[in-house]
Coordinates of C-alpha atoms and ligand atoms in Angstrom, one line a residue:
X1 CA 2.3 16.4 -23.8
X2 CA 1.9 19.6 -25.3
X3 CA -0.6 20.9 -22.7
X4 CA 1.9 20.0 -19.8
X5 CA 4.6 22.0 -22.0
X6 CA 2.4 24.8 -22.2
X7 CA 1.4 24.7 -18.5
X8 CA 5.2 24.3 -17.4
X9 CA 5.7 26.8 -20.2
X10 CA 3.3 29.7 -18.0
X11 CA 4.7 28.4 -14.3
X12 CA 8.0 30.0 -15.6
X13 CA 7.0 32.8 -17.7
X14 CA 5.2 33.8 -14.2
X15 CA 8.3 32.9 -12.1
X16 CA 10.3 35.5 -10.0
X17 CA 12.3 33.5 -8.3
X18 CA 13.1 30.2 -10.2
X19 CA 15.2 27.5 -8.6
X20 CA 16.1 24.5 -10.4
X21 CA 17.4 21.1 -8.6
X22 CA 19.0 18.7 -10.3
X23 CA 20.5 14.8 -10.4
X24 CA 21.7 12.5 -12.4
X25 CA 19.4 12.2 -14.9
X26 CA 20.6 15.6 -16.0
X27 CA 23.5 14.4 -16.5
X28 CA 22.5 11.0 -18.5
X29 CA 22.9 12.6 -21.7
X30 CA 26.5 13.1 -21.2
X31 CA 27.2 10.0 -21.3
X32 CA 27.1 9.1 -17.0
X33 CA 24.8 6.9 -15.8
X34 CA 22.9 7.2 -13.3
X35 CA 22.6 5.8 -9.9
X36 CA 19.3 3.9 -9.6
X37 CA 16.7 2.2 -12.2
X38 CA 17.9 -0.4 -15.1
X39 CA 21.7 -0.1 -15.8
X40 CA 22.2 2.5 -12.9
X41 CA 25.7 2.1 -11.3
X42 CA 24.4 1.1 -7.8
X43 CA 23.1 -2.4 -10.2
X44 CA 26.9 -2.6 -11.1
X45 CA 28.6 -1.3 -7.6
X46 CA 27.2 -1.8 -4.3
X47 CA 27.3 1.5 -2.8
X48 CA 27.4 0.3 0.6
X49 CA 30.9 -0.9 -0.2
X50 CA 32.1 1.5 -2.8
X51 CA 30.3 4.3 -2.1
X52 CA 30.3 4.4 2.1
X53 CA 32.8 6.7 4.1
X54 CA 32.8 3.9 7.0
X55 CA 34.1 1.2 4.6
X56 CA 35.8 4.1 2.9
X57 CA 38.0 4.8 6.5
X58 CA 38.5 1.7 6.9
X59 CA 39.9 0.4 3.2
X60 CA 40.0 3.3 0.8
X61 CA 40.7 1.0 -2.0
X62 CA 37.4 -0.1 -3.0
X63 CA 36.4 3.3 -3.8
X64 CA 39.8 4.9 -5.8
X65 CA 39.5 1.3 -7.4
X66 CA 35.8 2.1 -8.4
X67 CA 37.5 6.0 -9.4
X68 CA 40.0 4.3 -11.6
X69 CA 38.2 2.0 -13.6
X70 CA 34.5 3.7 -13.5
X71 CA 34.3 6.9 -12.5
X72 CA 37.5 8.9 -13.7
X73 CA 37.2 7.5 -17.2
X74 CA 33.5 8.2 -17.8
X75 CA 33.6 11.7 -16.0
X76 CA 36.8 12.9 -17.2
X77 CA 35.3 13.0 -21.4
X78 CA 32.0 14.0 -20.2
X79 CA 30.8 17.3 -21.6
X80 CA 27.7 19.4 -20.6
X81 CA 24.0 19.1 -22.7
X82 CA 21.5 21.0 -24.1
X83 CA 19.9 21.0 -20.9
X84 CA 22.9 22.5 -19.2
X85 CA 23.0 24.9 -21.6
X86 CA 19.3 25.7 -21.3
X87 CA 20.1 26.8 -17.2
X88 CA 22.6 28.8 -18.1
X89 CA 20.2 30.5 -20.6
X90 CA 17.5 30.8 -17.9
X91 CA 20.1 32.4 -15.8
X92 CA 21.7 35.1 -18.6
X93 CA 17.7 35.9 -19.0
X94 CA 17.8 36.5 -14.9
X95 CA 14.5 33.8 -14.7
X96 CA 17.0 31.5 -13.0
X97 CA 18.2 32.5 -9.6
X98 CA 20.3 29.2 -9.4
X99 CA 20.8 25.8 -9.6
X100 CA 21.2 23.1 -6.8
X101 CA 22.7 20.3 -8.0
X102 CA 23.0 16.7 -6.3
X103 CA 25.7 16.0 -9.1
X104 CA 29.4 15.4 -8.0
X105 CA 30.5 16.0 -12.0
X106 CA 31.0 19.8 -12.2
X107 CA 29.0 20.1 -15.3
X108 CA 27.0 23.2 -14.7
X109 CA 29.8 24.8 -13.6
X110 CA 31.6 23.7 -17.2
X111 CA 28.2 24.9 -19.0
X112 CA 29.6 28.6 -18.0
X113 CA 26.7 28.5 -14.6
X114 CA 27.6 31.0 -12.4
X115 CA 25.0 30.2 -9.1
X116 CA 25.8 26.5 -8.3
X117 CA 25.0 24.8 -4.8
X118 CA 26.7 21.1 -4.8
X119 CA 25.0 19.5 -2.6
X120 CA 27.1 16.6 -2.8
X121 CA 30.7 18.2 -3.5
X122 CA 32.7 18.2 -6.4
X123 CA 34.7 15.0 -7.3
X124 CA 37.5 16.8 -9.7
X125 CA 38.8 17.4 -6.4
X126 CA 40.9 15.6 -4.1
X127 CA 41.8 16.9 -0.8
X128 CA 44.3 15.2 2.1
X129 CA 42.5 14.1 5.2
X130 CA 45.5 14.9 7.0
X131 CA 46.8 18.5 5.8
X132 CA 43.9 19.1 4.0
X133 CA 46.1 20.0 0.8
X134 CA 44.1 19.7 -2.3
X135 CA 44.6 18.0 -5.7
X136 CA 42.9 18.4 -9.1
X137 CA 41.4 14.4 -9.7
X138 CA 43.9 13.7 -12.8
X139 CA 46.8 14.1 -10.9
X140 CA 45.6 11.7 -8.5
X141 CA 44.5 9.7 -11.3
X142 CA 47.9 9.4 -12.6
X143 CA 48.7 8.3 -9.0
X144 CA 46.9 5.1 -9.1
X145 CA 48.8 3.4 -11.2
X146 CA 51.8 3.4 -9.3
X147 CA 49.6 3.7 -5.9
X148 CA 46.5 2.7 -4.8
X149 CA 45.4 4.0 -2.2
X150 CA 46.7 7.0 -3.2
X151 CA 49.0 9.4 -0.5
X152 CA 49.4 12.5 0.0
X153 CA 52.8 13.9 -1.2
X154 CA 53.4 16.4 1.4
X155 CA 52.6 14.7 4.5
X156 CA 51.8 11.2 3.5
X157 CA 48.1 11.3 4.3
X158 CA 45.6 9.8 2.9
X159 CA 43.7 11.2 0.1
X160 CA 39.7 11.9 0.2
X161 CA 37.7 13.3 -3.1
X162 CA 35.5 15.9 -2.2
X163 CA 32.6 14.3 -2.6
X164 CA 29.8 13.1 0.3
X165 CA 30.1 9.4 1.0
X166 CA 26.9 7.7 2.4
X167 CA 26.7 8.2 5.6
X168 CA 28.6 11.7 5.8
X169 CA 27.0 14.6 6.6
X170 CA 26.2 17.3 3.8
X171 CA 28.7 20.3 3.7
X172 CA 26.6 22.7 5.8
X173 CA 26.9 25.8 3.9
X174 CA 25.6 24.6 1.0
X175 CA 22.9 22.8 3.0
X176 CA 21.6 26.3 4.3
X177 CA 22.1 28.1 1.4
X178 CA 20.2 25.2 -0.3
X179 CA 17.1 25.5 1.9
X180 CA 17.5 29.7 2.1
X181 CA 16.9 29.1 -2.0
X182 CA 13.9 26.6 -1.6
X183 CA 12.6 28.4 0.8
X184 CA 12.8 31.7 -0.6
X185 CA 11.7 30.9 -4.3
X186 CA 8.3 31.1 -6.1
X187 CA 9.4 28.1 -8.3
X188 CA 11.1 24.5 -7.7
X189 CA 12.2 22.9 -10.6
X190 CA 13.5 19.4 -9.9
X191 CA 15.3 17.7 -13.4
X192 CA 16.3 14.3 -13.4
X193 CA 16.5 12.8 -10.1
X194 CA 14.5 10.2 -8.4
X195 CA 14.1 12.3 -5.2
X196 CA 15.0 9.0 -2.5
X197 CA 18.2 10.9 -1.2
X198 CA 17.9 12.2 1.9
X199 CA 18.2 15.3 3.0
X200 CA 18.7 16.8 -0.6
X201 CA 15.1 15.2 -1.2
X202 CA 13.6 17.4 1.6
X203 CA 14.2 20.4 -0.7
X204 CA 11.5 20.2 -2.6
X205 CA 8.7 19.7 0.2
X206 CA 10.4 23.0 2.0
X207 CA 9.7 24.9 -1.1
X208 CA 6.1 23.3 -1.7
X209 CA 5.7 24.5 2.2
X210 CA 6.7 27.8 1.3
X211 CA 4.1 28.3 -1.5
X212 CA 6.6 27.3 -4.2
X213 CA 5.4 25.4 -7.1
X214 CA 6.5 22.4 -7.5
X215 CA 7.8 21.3 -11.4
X216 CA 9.0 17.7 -11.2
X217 CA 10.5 16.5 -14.6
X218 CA 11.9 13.2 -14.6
X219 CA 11.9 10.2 -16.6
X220 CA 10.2 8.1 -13.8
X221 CA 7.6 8.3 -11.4
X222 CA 9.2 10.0 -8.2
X223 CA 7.8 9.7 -4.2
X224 CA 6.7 13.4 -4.7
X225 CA 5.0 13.1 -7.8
X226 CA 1.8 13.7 -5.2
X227 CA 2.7 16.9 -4.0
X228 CA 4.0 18.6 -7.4
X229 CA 1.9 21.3 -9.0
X230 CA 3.3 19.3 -12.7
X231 CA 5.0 16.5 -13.5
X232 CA 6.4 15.5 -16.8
X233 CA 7.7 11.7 -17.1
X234 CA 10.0 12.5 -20.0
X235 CA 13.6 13.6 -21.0
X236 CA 14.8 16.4 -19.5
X237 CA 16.5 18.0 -22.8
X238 CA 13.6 17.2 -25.0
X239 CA 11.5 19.3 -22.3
X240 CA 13.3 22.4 -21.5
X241 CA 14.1 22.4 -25.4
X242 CA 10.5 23.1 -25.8
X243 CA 10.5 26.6 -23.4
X244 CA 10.9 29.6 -24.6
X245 CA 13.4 31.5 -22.6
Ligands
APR301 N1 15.7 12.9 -18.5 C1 15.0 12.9 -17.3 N2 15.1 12.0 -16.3 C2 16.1 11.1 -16.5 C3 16.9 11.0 -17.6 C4 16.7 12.0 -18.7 N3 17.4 12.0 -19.8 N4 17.7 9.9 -17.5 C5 17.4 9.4 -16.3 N5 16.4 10.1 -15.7 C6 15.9 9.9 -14.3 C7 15.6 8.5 -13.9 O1 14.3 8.2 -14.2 C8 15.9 8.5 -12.4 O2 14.7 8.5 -11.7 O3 16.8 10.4 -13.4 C9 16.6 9.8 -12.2 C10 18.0 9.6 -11.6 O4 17.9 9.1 -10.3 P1 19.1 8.5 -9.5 O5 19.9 7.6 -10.3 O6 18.6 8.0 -8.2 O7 20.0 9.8 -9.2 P2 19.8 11.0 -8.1 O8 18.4 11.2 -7.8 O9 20.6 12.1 -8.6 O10 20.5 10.3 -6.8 C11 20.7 11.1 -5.7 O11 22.0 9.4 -4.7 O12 23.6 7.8 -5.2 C12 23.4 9.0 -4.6 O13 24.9 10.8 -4.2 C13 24.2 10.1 -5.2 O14 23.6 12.4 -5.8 C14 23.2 11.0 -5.8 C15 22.0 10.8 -5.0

């Protein structure tokens, strides 16, 4: 292990232009589980039902059912880990020219990052799909109690996170300025994610086909394992604990 640390070590210590990418498994630490692999929430919730913006049109109330009883309560006491913390480091030491994140749970944002691409939105907010007023996620919460699906209070719409379903389309500026960052760095650092999610999973073969190299730490093999300059199958934490800013 320690020669991988030391080579990951001198691919950032030689970085310009560092760009990390992350998913769940960031996040894992915090206490949310992730989406695929033993106990991941997909095992628990299918996400063509719970997690798909056709079913989602059609009867919201399997998804703000999933929110209330799964998703609010788990996200809401979740706080950022040392591997948060160690982006924000790698950005303060201007190594890190920012992170693109998969992750709907705002935690880079509450680790003090100040360059964060959400691929995938940001579900602490709720917006109207009718007057496109927005809502912080605990006032909805407070909602569901009373009603579920949730409405809007000003024009009685109905109430969307801001979060990509399956089978939406990725918000497109932070698709472009996504691949304008892969394509532009010198190093791709993907942490914690199981790379099967199209198209945030194209990111890191765009930077590999603009001469980036490719860092791939994950805790289990990945479909681009192949094509990755280093791969560490380990925790993410335990990992960037171990590099010296
Ligand atoms: N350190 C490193 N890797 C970890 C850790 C950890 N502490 N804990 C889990 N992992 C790894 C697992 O091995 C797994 O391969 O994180 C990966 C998480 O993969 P997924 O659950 O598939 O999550 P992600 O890649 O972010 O999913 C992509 O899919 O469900 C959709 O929209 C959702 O953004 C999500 C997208």
């Amino acid at each position: 292990m320690d020669k991988l640390i030391n080579k990951l070590q001198e691919i950032i210590s030689n970085s310009n232009q560092l760009v990390a990418f992350t998913g769940a498994g960031i996040s894992a630490e915090s206490g949310i589980s992730t989406f695929r692999g033993a106990g991941g929430l997909w095992s628990k919730y299918d996400p063509d039902i719970y997690a798909n913006v056709n079913i989602f049109m059609q009867d919201s109330s399997y998804y703000w059912n999933f929110f209330k009883d799964e998703r609010y309560p788990i996200l809401k006491k979740a706080k950022p880990n040392a591997a948060h913390y160690a982006l924000v480091e790698l950005e303060k030491q201007e190594k890190l020219y920012g992170v693109i994140t998969q992750n709907i749970d705002g935690l880079h944002q509450m680790a003090g990052q100040s360059y964060v691409i959400e691929l995938h939105g940001n579900t602490r907010k709720i917006r109207c799909l009718n007057c496109e007023k927005i809502y912080a996620w605990n006032e909805v919460y407070n909602q569901l109690e009373k009603e579920l699906p949730p409405r809007c209070h000003s024009c009685g719409g109905r109430l969307k996170p801001a979060t990509i379903l399956f089978g939406e389309p990725l918000p497109q500026r932070a698709l472009d300025e996504a691949v304008i960052a892969a394509k532009e760095c010198d190093t791709f650092l993907v942490l914690g994610s199981s790379l099967v999610v199209y198209p945030a999973a194209q990111l890191p073969v765009i930077a590999k086909e603009n001469n980036a190299k490719l860092a791939i730490i994950n805790m289990d093999p990945t479909p681009l394992d192949n094509i990755a300059d280093i791969v560490i199958h380990d925790n993410v934490s335990r990992v960037l604990s171990k590099i010296k800013k």
